[in-house]
Short mmCIF file of C-alpha atoms in Angstrom, two decimals:
data_model
loop_
_atom_site.label_atom_id
_atom_site.label_comp_id
_atom_site.label_asym_id
_atom_site.label_seq_id
_atom_site.Cartn_x
_atom_site.Cartn_y
_atom_site.Cartn_z
CA MET E 143 106.80 68.03 103.64
CA LYS E 144 103.35 69.51 103.03
CA ILE E 145 103.60 73.29 102.81
CA THR E 146 100.94 75.94 102.29
CA LEU E 147 102.02 79.36 101.04
CA LEU E 148 100.30 82.73 100.95
CA GLY E 149 101.42 85.30 98.38
CA SER E 150 100.43 83.56 95.14
CA LEU E 151 103.17 83.97 92.50
CA GLY E 152 104.38 87.37 93.64
CA ASN E 153 107.89 88.75 93.26
CA ILE E 154 109.18 86.80 96.25
CA ASN E 155 107.29 83.51 95.96
CA ARG E 156 108.21 82.90 92.36
CA GLU E 157 111.87 83.05 93.35
CA TYR E 158 111.81 80.12 95.78
CA ILE E 159 108.75 78.00 94.87
CA PRO E 160 110.59 76.15 92.05
CA ARG E 161 113.35 75.28 94.52
CA LEU E 162 110.86 73.79 96.97
CA VAL E 163 109.19 71.78 94.20
CA ALA E 164 112.59 70.52 93.01
CA ALA E 165 113.33 69.43 96.58
CA GLY E 166 110.23 67.23 96.52
CA HIS E 167 107.89 69.18 98.80
CA ASP E 168 104.10 69.10 98.41
CA LEU E 169 103.05 72.73 97.89
CA THR E 170 99.68 74.44 98.05
CA VAL E 171 99.77 78.05 96.90
CA ILE E 172 96.95 80.35 97.97
CA THR E 173 95.80 82.90 95.42
CA SER E 174 92.89 85.33 95.28
CA SER E 175 92.64 85.02 91.49
CA GLU E 176 91.38 82.10 89.41
CA LYS E 177 93.59 83.42 86.61
CA ARG E 178 96.68 82.41 88.57
CA VAL E 179 95.67 78.75 88.88
CA PRO E 180 97.18 77.50 85.57
CA ASP E 181 100.52 79.18 86.29
CA ILE E 182 100.61 77.74 89.81
CA GLU E 183 99.82 74.25 88.56
CA LYS E 184 102.48 74.51 85.84
CA LEU E 185 105.04 74.83 88.61
CA GLY E 186 103.91 71.54 90.10
CA CYS E 187 101.84 73.05 92.94
CA LYS E 188 98.23 72.83 94.00
CA ALA E 189 96.26 76.08 93.90
CA ALA E 190 93.76 77.17 96.54
CA VAL E 191 91.61 80.14 95.54
CA GLY E 192 90.33 82.32 98.34
CA SER E 193 90.94 85.29 100.59
CA MET E 194 93.52 85.60 103.35
CA ARG E 195 90.81 87.41 105.31
CA ASP E 196 88.51 84.36 105.25
CA VAL E 197 89.26 82.43 108.43
CA ASP E 198 87.25 79.37 107.39
CA PHE E 199 89.00 79.17 104.02
CA LEU E 200 92.43 79.50 105.65
CA THR E 201 91.59 76.92 108.32
CA GLN E 202 90.52 74.41 105.71
CA THR E 203 93.53 75.10 103.50
CA PHE E 204 96.04 75.03 106.37
CA THR E 205 94.71 71.76 107.83
CA GLY E 206 97.19 68.92 107.30
CA SER E 207 100.09 71.24 106.50
CA ASP E 208 103.46 70.65 108.14
CA LEU E 209 104.33 74.31 107.65
CA VAL E 210 102.55 77.49 106.60
CA TYR E 211 104.11 80.62 105.10
CA LEU E 212 102.25 83.84 105.88
CA MET E 213 102.44 87.32 104.43
CA ILE E 214 100.17 90.30 103.83
CA SER E 215 99.33 90.45 100.14
CA GLY E 216 97.56 93.10 98.13
CA ASN E 217 98.19 96.79 98.74
CA PRO E 218 97.98 97.73 102.45
CA ALA E 219 98.27 101.40 101.46
CA GLN E 220 94.73 101.20 100.08
CA ALA E 221 93.27 100.44 103.50
CA THR E 222 91.53 103.21 105.42
CA ASP E 223 93.73 102.45 108.44
CA ILE E 224 96.60 99.97 108.10
CA TYR E 225 96.64 99.36 111.86
CA THR E 226 93.03 98.23 111.88
CA MET E 227 93.62 96.05 108.82
CA ALA E 228 96.69 94.42 110.39
CA GLU E 229 94.95 93.84 113.71
CA GLN E 230 92.05 92.12 111.96
CA GLN E 231 94.40 90.05 109.81
CA ALA E 232 96.38 88.99 112.88
CA ALA E 233 93.20 87.63 114.46
CA VAL E 234 92.35 85.71 111.28
CA PHE E 235 95.82 84.16 111.06
CA LYS E 236 95.86 83.19 114.74
CA THR E 237 92.41 81.61 114.65
CA ALA E 238 93.13 79.66 111.45
CA LEU E 239 96.44 78.36 112.83
CA ILE E 240 94.87 77.24 116.11
CA LYS E 241 91.92 75.53 114.41
CA SER E 242 94.10 73.83 111.77
CA GLY E 243 96.71 72.65 114.26
CA VAL E 244 99.71 73.89 112.25
CA LYS E 245 102.93 73.74 114.29
CA ASN E 246 105.41 75.56 112.03
CA VAL E 247 104.96 79.10 110.68
CA VAL E 248 107.25 81.31 108.61
CA ASN E 249 105.96 84.89 108.47
CA LEU E 250 107.11 87.77 106.28
CA SER E 251 107.03 90.82 108.51
CA SER E 252 108.93 94.10 108.08
CA ILE E 253 111.47 96.46 109.52
CA GLY E 254 109.63 98.86 111.80
CA ALA E 255 107.50 96.16 113.44
CA GLN E 256 109.63 96.70 116.54
CA THR E 257 109.42 100.51 116.49
CA VAL E 258 106.30 102.24 117.75
CA ASP E 259 107.12 105.49 115.92
CA ALA E 260 107.69 103.80 112.55
CA GLY E 261 104.27 104.80 111.32
CA ALA E 262 102.69 102.41 108.82
CA LEU E 263 105.41 99.80 109.34
CA TYR E 264 104.48 99.36 112.99
CA ALA E 265 101.29 97.67 111.79
CA TYR E 266 103.28 94.47 111.38
CA HIS E 267 103.67 94.15 115.14
CA PHE E 268 100.01 93.12 115.43
CA ILE E 269 100.70 90.01 113.38
CA GLU E 270 104.03 89.31 115.09
CA ASP E 271 102.40 89.58 118.52
CA ALA E 272 99.57 87.25 117.52
CA LEU E 273 101.97 84.63 116.19
CA ASN E 274 104.30 84.91 119.18
CA SER E 275 101.35 84.23 121.48
CA LEU E 276 101.16 80.70 120.00
CA LEU E 277 103.56 79.17 122.50
CA GLU E 278 103.47 75.61 121.13
CA VAL E 279 104.08 76.70 117.52
CA ASN E 280 107.50 77.28 115.96
CA VAL E 281 107.44 80.79 114.48
CA ALA E 282 110.16 82.26 112.25
CA LEU E 283 109.69 85.98 111.64
CA ILE E 284 111.48 87.56 108.68
CA ARG E 285 111.90 91.35 108.64
CA PRO E 286 113.10 92.77 105.31
CA VAL E 287 114.08 96.41 104.99
CA GLY E 288 112.78 98.72 102.25
CA PHE E 289 112.45 97.10 98.82
CA TYR E 290 114.62 98.30 95.94
CA THR E 291 111.43 98.48 93.90
CA ASN E 292 110.24 101.35 96.10
CA LEU E 293 112.74 103.47 94.19
CA PHE E 294 110.60 103.09 91.06
CA ALA E 295 108.29 105.70 92.59
CA ASP E 296 110.86 108.27 91.38
CA LEU E 297 110.56 107.25 87.73
CA PRO E 298 107.95 109.87 86.69
CA THR E 299 109.91 112.90 87.94
CA LEU E 300 113.22 111.49 86.75
CA LYS E 301 111.73 111.06 83.31
CA THR E 302 110.25 114.55 83.09
CA GLN E 303 112.46 116.66 85.36
CA GLN E 304 115.63 114.62 86.01
CA THR E 305 114.85 115.12 89.70
CA ILE E 306 114.23 112.96 92.75
CA TYR E 307 111.96 114.60 95.33
CA SER E 308 112.51 113.41 98.89
CA ALA E 309 112.31 114.49 102.53
CA LEU E 310 115.58 112.64 103.16
CA PRO E 311 118.89 114.53 102.74
CA ALA E 312 121.47 113.04 100.41
CA ASP E 313 123.74 111.86 103.23
CA ILE E 314 121.12 109.79 105.11
CA LEU E 315 122.03 106.11 105.18
CA ARG E 316 119.31 103.81 103.85
CA ALA E 317 118.88 100.04 103.70
CA PHE E 318 117.38 98.17 100.74
CA VAL E 319 116.57 94.59 99.83
CA ALA E 320 115.83 92.57 96.69
CA PRO E 321 112.99 90.01 96.52
CA SER E 322 115.46 87.28 95.53
CA ASP E 323 117.47 87.84 98.71
CA ILE E 324 114.30 87.64 100.82
CA ALA E 325 113.41 84.44 98.95
CA ASP E 326 116.74 82.90 99.95
CA VAL E 327 115.91 83.43 103.62
CA ILE E 328 112.35 82.11 103.26
CA PHE E 329 113.67 78.97 101.55
CA GLU E 330 116.20 78.49 104.34
CA LYS E 331 113.60 78.86 107.09
CA ILE E 332 111.10 76.57 105.39
CA THR E 333 113.59 73.79 104.72
CA ALA E 334 115.34 74.09 108.10
CA MET E 335 112.65 75.43 110.40
CA PRO E 336 114.14 76.90 113.58
CA THR E 337 112.77 75.68 116.89
CA GLY E 338 110.86 78.16 119.02
CA HIS E 339 110.26 81.80 118.14
CA THR E 340 112.96 83.49 116.06
CA MET E 341 113.40 86.66 114.02
CA GLN E 342 115.88 87.66 111.32
CA TYR E 343 116.36 90.86 109.34
CA VAL E 344 117.19 90.80 105.62
CA VAL E 345 119.30 93.48 103.91
CA SER E 346 120.79 93.49 100.43
CA ASP E 347 122.78 96.74 100.67
CA TRP E 348 123.28 100.02 102.52
CA PHE E 349 123.76 103.34 100.74
CA THR E 350 122.88 107.03 100.82
CA THR E 351 120.89 108.92 98.21
CA ALA E 352 124.14 110.60 97.16
CA GLU E 353 125.61 107.17 96.44
CA TRP E 354 122.42 106.16 94.61
CA LEU E 355 122.66 109.23 92.39
CA GLU E 356 126.28 108.34 91.65
CA ASN E 357 125.25 104.81 90.66
CA LEU E 358 122.57 106.22 88.38
CA SER E 359 125.13 108.55 86.80
CA LYS E 360 127.36 105.57 86.01
CA ASN E 361 124.39 104.12 84.12
CA GLY E 362 123.76 107.22 82.04
CA ILE E 363 121.12 108.88 84.22
CA SER E 364 121.76 112.45 85.31
CA ALA E 365 119.62 113.39 88.30
CA THR E 366 119.46 115.83 91.19
CA LEU E 367 117.84 115.66 94.61
CA GLN E 368 115.20 118.20 95.62
CA LEU E 369 114.28 118.20 99.31
CA ILE E 370 110.61 118.53 100.24
CA THR E 371 108.87 119.25 103.54
CA PRO E 372 106.95 116.78 105.73
CA GLU E 373 103.72 118.52 104.71
CA GLN E 374 104.56 117.98 101.06
CA VAL E 375 105.13 114.31 101.85
CA ARG E 376 101.66 114.13 103.44
CA GLU E 377 100.09 115.85 100.45
CA ASN E 378 101.79 113.42 98.10
CA TYR E 379 100.31 110.48 99.99
CA ARG E 380 96.88 112.13 100.02
CA SER E 381 97.16 112.60 96.26
CA PHE E 382 97.39 108.81 95.97
CA GLY E 383 93.89 108.63 97.44
CA MET E 384 94.92 107.79 101.00
CA SER E 385 92.74 108.76 103.95
CA ASP E 386 94.14 111.44 106.26
CA ARG E 387 94.89 108.75 108.86
CA GLN E 388 96.67 106.55 106.34
CA ALA E 389 98.63 109.48 104.89
CA GLU E 390 99.80 110.45 108.38
CA LEU E 391 101.03 106.90 109.13
CA TYR E 392 102.91 106.67 105.82
CA THR E 393 104.42 110.12 106.35
CA GLN E 394 105.60 109.02 109.79
CA MET E 395 107.12 105.92 108.18
CA THR E 396 109.01 108.08 105.68
CA LEU E 397 110.27 110.58 108.27
CA LYS E 398 111.49 107.77 110.54
CA GLN E 399 114.31 107.32 108.03
CA LEU E 400 115.67 110.72 109.11
CA THR E 401 117.08 108.92 112.18
CA PRO E 402 118.85 105.92 110.64
CA ASP E 403 120.66 105.03 113.86
CA ALA E 404 117.36 104.51 115.68
CA LEU E 405 115.93 102.61 112.73
CA TYR E 406 118.90 100.41 111.90
CA ASP E 407 120.93 99.91 115.10
CA GLU E 408 118.95 96.81 116.07
CA ILE E 409 119.57 95.34 112.63
CA LYS E 410 123.30 95.97 112.71
CA ALA E 411 123.57 94.42 116.15
CA SER E 412 121.74 91.28 115.03
CA ASP E 413 122.65 88.26 112.94
CA TYR E 414 120.98 89.74 109.88
CA HIS E 415 121.13 88.15 106.44
CA LEU E 416 123.18 90.18 103.96
CA GLY E 417 122.03 89.40 100.45
CA LYS E 418 123.79 89.30 97.10
CA ILE E 419 121.98 92.02 95.11
CA LYS E 420 123.77 95.33 95.63
CA GLY E 421 122.81 98.89 94.82
CA THR E 422 125.12 98.84 91.81
CA ASP E 423 123.20 95.84 90.48
CA PHE E 424 119.80 97.42 90.94
CA ALA E 425 120.96 100.71 89.41
CA LYS E 426 121.43 98.83 86.12
CA VAL E 427 117.90 97.44 86.33
CA PHE E 428 116.51 100.84 87.28
CA ALA E 429 118.29 102.56 84.39
CA ALA E 430 116.99 100.00 81.92
CA VAL E 431 113.42 100.54 83.10
CA LEU E 432 113.75 104.34 82.93
CA LYS E 433 115.30 104.27 79.47
CA GLY E 434 112.63 101.84 78.32
CA GLN E 435 109.97 104.41 79.23
CA GLU E 436 111.58 107.24 77.26
#
């Protein structure tokens, strides 16, 4: 099968690309960097250098593919308005798919795409809606929850103050996922493409911040939780260089986690994929990274 993949050799792609190559598929990997070409070719793939925002480039690269894997790469947080960026990207994807005649699409979306008050995460609904409007194309949407790697944002204050600053109380349930578990689902969808339009959530584990702190303690990290206000959350995002609009959307995304039932009930009621990498596993990785910085 001829497959074209967005996402270069990111944390997810590099987990499943070797498996697709081993299975005998003909892969083209899109990258925005010429520097990535040798590494892509070493894996037995073709490299296509260009931008996911270039509709002509995508159309040309997609043409002849049996299946295309889509995702938003780069750092959406750097956009002035993630909604505008996602809406524009959705139009590019849709146009390129129609012009290239691709009939099978696997798309990496996100939790929150279904929830209008999920702030920045709701941006993903623009792309989902565009793909779902392609009635004669098989579309498999994959919605992962928050990445374990998001927890690395706490490394600086853990290192200097042994403190995690958060707007979320210690007893709030949270869902996390590892790239390797997302990769398992992508591989499954690509190699056994569902018919029609489907969607599946991906979760590796569920735990509260209190349980996370306990896991860190078991790995030699003593830490406390310090609650902060929504305004402090906004200021933190602004300090990263975000526009006021972008900071507001990311703050709304963060505060949505204060109502886990509303955020997670749809997942729990669905046939979601439960991955292998648990919080106890990632705590060991996290501790090693923190200790390596000391």
